[in-house]
Short mmCIF file of C-alpha atoms in Angstrom, two decimals:
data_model
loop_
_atom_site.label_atom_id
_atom_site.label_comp_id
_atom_site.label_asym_id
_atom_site.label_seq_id
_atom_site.Cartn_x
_atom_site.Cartn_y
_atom_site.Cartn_z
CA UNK S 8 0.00 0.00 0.00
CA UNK S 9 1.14 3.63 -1.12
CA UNK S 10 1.56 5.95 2.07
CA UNK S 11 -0.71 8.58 2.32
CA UNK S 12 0.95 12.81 1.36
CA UNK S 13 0.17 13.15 4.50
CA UNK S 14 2.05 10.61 6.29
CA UNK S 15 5.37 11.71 4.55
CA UNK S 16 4.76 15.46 4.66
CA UNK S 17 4.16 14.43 9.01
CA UNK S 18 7.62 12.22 8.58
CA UNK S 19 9.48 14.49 6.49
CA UNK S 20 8.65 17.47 9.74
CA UNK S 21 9.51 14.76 12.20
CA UNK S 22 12.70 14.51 10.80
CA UNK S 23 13.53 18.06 10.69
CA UNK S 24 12.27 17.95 13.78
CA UNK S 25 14.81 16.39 15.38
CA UNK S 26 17.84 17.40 13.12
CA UNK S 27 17.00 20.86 14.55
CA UNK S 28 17.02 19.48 18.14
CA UNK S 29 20.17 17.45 18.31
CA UNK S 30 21.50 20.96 16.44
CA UNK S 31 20.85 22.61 19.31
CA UNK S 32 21.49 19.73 21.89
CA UNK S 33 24.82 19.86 20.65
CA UNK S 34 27.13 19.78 23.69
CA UNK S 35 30.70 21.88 23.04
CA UNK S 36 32.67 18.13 24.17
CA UNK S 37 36.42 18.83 25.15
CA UNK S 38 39.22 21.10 25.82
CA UNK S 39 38.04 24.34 25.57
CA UNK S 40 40.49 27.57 27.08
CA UNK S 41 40.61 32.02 26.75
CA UNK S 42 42.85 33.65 25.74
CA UNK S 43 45.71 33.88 28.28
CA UNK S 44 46.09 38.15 27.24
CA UNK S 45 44.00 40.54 25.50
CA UNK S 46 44.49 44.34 24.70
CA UNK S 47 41.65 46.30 24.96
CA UNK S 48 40.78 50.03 23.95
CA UNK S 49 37.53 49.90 26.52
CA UNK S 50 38.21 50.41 29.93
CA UNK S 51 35.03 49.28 30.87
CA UNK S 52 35.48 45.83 29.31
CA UNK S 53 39.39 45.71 30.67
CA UNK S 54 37.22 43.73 34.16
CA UNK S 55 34.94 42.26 31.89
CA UNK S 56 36.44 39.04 30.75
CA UNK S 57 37.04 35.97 32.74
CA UNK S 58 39.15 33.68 31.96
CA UNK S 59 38.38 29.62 31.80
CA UNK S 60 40.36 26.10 31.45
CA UNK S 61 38.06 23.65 31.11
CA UNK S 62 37.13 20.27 30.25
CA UNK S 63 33.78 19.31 28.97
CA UNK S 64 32.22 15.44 29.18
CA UNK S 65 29.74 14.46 26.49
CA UNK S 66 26.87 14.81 29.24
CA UNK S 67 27.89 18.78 29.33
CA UNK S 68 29.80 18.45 32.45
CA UNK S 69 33.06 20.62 33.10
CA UNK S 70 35.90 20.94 35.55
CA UNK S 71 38.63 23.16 35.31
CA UNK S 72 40.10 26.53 36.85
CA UNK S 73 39.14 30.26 35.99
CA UNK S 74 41.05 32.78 36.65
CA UNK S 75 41.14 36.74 35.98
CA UNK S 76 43.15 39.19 33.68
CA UNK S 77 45.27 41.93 35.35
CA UNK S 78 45.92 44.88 33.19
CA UNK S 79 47.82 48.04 32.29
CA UNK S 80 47.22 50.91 30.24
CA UNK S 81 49.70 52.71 28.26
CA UNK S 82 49.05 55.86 25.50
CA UNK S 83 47.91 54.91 22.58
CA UNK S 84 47.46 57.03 18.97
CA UNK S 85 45.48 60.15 19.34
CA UNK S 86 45.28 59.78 23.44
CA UNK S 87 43.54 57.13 23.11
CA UNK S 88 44.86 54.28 26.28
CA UNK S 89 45.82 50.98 25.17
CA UNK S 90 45.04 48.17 27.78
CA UNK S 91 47.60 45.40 27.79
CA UNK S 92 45.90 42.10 29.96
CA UNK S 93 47.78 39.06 31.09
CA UNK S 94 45.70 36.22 33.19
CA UNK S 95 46.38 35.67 36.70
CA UNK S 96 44.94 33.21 39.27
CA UNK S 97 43.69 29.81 39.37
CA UNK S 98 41.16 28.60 41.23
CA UNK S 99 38.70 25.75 40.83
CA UNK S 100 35.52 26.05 38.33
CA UNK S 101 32.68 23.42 37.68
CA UNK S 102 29.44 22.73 36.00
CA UNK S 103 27.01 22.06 33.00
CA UNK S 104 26.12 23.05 29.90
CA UNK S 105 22.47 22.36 30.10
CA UNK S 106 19.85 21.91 26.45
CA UNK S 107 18.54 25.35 25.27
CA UNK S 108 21.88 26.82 25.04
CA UNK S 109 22.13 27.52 28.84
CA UNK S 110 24.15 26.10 32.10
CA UNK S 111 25.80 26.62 35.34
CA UNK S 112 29.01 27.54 36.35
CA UNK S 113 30.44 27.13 39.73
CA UNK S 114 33.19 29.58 40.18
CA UNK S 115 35.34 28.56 43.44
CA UNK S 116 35.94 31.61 45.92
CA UNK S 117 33.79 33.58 43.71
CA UNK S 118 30.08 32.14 43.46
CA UNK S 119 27.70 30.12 41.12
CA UNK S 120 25.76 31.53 37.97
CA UNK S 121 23.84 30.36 35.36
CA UNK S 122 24.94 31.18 31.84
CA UNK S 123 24.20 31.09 28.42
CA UNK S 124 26.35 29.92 25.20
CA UNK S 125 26.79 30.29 22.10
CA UNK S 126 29.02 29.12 18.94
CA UNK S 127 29.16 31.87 16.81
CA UNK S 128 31.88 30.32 14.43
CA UNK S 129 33.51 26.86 14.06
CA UNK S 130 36.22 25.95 16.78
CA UNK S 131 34.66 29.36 18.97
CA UNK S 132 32.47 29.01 22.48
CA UNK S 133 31.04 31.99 24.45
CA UNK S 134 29.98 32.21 27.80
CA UNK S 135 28.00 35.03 28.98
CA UNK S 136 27.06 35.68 32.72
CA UNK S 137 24.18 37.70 34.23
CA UNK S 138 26.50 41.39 34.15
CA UNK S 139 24.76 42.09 37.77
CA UNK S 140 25.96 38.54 39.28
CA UNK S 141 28.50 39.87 41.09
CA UNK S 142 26.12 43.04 42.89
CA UNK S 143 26.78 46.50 40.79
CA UNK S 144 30.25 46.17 39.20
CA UNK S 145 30.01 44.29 35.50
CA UNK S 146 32.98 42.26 35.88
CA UNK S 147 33.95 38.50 35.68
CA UNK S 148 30.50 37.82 33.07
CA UNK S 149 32.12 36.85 29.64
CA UNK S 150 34.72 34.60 28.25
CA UNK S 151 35.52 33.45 24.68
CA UNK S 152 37.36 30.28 24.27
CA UNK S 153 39.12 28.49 21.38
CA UNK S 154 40.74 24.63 21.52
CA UNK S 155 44.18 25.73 21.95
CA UNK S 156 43.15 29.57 23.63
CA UNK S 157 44.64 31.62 20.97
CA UNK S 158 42.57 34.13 19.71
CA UNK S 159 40.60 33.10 16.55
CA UNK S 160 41.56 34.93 13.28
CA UNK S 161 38.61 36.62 11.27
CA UNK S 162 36.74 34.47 9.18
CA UNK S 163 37.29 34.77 5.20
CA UNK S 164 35.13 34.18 2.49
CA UNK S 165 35.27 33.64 -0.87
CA UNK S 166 36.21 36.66 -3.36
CA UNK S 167 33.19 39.25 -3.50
CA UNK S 168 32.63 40.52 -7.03
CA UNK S 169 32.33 44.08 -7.41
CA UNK S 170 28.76 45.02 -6.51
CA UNK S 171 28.70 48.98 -7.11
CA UNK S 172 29.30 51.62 -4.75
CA UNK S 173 31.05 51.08 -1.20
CA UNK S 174 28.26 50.42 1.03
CA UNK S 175 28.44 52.24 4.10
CA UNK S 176 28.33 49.57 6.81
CA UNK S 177 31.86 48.07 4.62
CA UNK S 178 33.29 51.96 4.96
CA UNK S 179 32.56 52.09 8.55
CA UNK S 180 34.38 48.36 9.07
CA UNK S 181 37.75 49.96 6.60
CA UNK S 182 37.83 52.95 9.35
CA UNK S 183 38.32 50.41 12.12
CA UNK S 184 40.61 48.22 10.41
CA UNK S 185 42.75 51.23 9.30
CA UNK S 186 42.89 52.70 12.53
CA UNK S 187 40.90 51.20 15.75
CA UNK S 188 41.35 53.82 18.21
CA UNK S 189 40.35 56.62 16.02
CA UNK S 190 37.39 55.12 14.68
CA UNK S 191 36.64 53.90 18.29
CA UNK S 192 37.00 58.24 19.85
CA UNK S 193 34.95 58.85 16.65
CA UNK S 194 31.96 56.73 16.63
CA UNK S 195 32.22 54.91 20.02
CA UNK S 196 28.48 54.77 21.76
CA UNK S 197 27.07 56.43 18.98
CA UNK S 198 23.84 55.00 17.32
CA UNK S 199 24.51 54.68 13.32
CA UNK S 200 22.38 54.14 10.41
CA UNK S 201 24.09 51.97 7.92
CA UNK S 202 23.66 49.42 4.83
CA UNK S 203 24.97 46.07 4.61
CA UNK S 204 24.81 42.95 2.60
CA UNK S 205 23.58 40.35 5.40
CA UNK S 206 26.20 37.33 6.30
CA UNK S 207 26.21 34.50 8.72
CA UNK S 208 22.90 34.45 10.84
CA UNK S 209 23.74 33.00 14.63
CA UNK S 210 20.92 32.33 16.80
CA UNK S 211 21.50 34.06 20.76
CA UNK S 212 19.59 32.94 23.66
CA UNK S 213 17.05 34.60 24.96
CA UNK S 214 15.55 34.70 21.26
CA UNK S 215 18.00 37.05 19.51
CA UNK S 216 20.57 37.06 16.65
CA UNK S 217 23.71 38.22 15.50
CA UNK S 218 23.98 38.92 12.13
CA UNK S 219 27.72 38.73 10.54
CA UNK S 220 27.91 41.57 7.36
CA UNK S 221 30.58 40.56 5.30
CA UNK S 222 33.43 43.30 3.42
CA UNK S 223 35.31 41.43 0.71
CA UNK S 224 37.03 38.72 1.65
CA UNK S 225 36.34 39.44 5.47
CA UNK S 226 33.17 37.09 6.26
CA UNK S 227 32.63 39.16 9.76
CA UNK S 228 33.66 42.82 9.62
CA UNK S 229 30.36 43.59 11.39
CA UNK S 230 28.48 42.04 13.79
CA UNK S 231 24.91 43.35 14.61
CA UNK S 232 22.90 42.20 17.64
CA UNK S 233 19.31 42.18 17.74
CA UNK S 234 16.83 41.51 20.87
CA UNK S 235 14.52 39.34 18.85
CA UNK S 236 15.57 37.42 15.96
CA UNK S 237 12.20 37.59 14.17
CA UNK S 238 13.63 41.01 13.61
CA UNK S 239 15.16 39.85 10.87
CA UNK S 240 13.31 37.61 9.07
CA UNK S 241 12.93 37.43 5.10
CA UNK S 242 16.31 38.95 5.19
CA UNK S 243 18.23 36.38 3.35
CA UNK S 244 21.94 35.39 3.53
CA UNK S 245 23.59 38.20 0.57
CA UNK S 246 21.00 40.68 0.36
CA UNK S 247 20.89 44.25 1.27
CA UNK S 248 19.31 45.94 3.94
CA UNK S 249 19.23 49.24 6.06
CA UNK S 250 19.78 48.72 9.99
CA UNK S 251 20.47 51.47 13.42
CA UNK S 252 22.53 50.12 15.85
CA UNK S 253 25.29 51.28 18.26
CA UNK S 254 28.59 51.01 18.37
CA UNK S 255 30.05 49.25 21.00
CA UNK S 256 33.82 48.10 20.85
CA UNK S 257 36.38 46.26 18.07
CA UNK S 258 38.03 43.97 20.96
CA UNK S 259 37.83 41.18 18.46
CA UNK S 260 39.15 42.56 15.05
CA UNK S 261 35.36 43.16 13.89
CA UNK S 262 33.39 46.46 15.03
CA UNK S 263 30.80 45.21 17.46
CA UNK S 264 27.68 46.64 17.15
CA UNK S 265 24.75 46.25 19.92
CA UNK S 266 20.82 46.99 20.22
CA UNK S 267 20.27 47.18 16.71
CA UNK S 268 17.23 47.43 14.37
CA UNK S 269 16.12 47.32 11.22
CA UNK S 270 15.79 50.46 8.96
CA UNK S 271 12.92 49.53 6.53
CA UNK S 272 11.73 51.86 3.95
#
């Protein structure tokens, strides 16, 4: 006997189904470390970072130690004050990465948290911590960690063609690259309106996105964060759009852009 459409269109979802839960299930299984320095142009994210050695067992358990980053500032071009960070400490950490992108982490002489996590490229992990769990101060909330702790070069794509005029999201990304700490006195904290061909789309907890926006060969020379990632949909991977966000930092070799939105006409 023939099966019914209807019994493969209800297989065909029940596949999907679970393809898209074991995608998300998908426990980050091994070593996993930070960077042991980091040079900042922030001073507000110079107590930010926290530093993590861990090991993670298929069930999402981890042991390991954390420690913090000490840092000092020198000048930098146009008075703007490099900070130079070297990790120091270790001390005990523990816990879970738990199913919805979320966990625990046990921090020993510090305090337990939960967490969220995200991959936002191949080989890449990020932890991010309530910024209130330790009472007023945002410190000790965030950590990016490769396999081998070193930071992770910028992602590059295949040659572009040339598709017209500079767009103005790509001009704002040259600035940076050009000259960080300029760009950074210039448009630091400011809320822009830009245009950008859209990238990479990676799924936050909590229900947002980060959208990558591409320059050239440079797959993530942007990267936009929205609240709500239906924000963004019908937006598809290459095409243009209009978005206001603000500008937040260029820590990781790509400008950093926070509580944005989408311009539509």
């Amino acid at each position: 006997m023939k099966p019914r459409l209807c019994d493969l269109a209800f297989l065909a979802g029940t596949i999907a189904a679970v393809g898209a839960f074991a995608q998300e299930s998908r426990i980050p299984t091994g070593n996993w470390q930070s960077a042991r320095s980091a040079t900042y142009t922030n001073p507000a994210l110079t107590g930010a970072d926290l530093y993590l050695d861990i090991n993670v067992a298929k069930d999402g358990s981890f042991r390991g130690t954390w420690g913090q980053y000490l840092c000092t500032a020198y000048p930098g071009a146009h008075g703007i004050s490099i900070y130079s960070c070297t990790r120091t400490g270790s001390n005990r950490v523990s816990g879970r990465f738990g199913p919805g992108r979320q966990g625990t982490i046990d921090l020993h002489k510090l305090g337990r948290s939960p967490f969220a996590w995200n991959a936002p490229a191949p080989g890449e992990v990020v932890i991010d911590l309530p910024k209130n769990w330790q009472g007023s101060d945002a410190v000790l909330y965030r950590t990016r960690m490769t396999r081998d702790g070193k930071q992770k070069p910028t992602a590059r794509s295949s040659p572009a063609p040339d598709e017209g005029p500079l767009l103005s999201a790509n001009a704002l990304y040259r600035e940076f690259d050009r000259d960080s700490s300029a760009a950074l006195k210039r448009h630091g904290g400011k809320t822009l309106v830009l245009e950008g061909r859209r990238g990479a789309l990676v799924p936050l907890s909590g229900g947002g996105a980060a959208i990558h926006v591409p320059d050239g060969h440079t797959a993530r020379a942007l990267v936009l964060v929205f609240a709500d990632v239906k924000q963004v949909n019908g937006i598809g991977e290459g095409v243009q759009f209009r978005f206001r966000c603000t500008v937040a930092h260029f820590d990781y070799q790509y400008v950093y852009m926070e509580n944005c939105a989408i311009v539509r006409e």
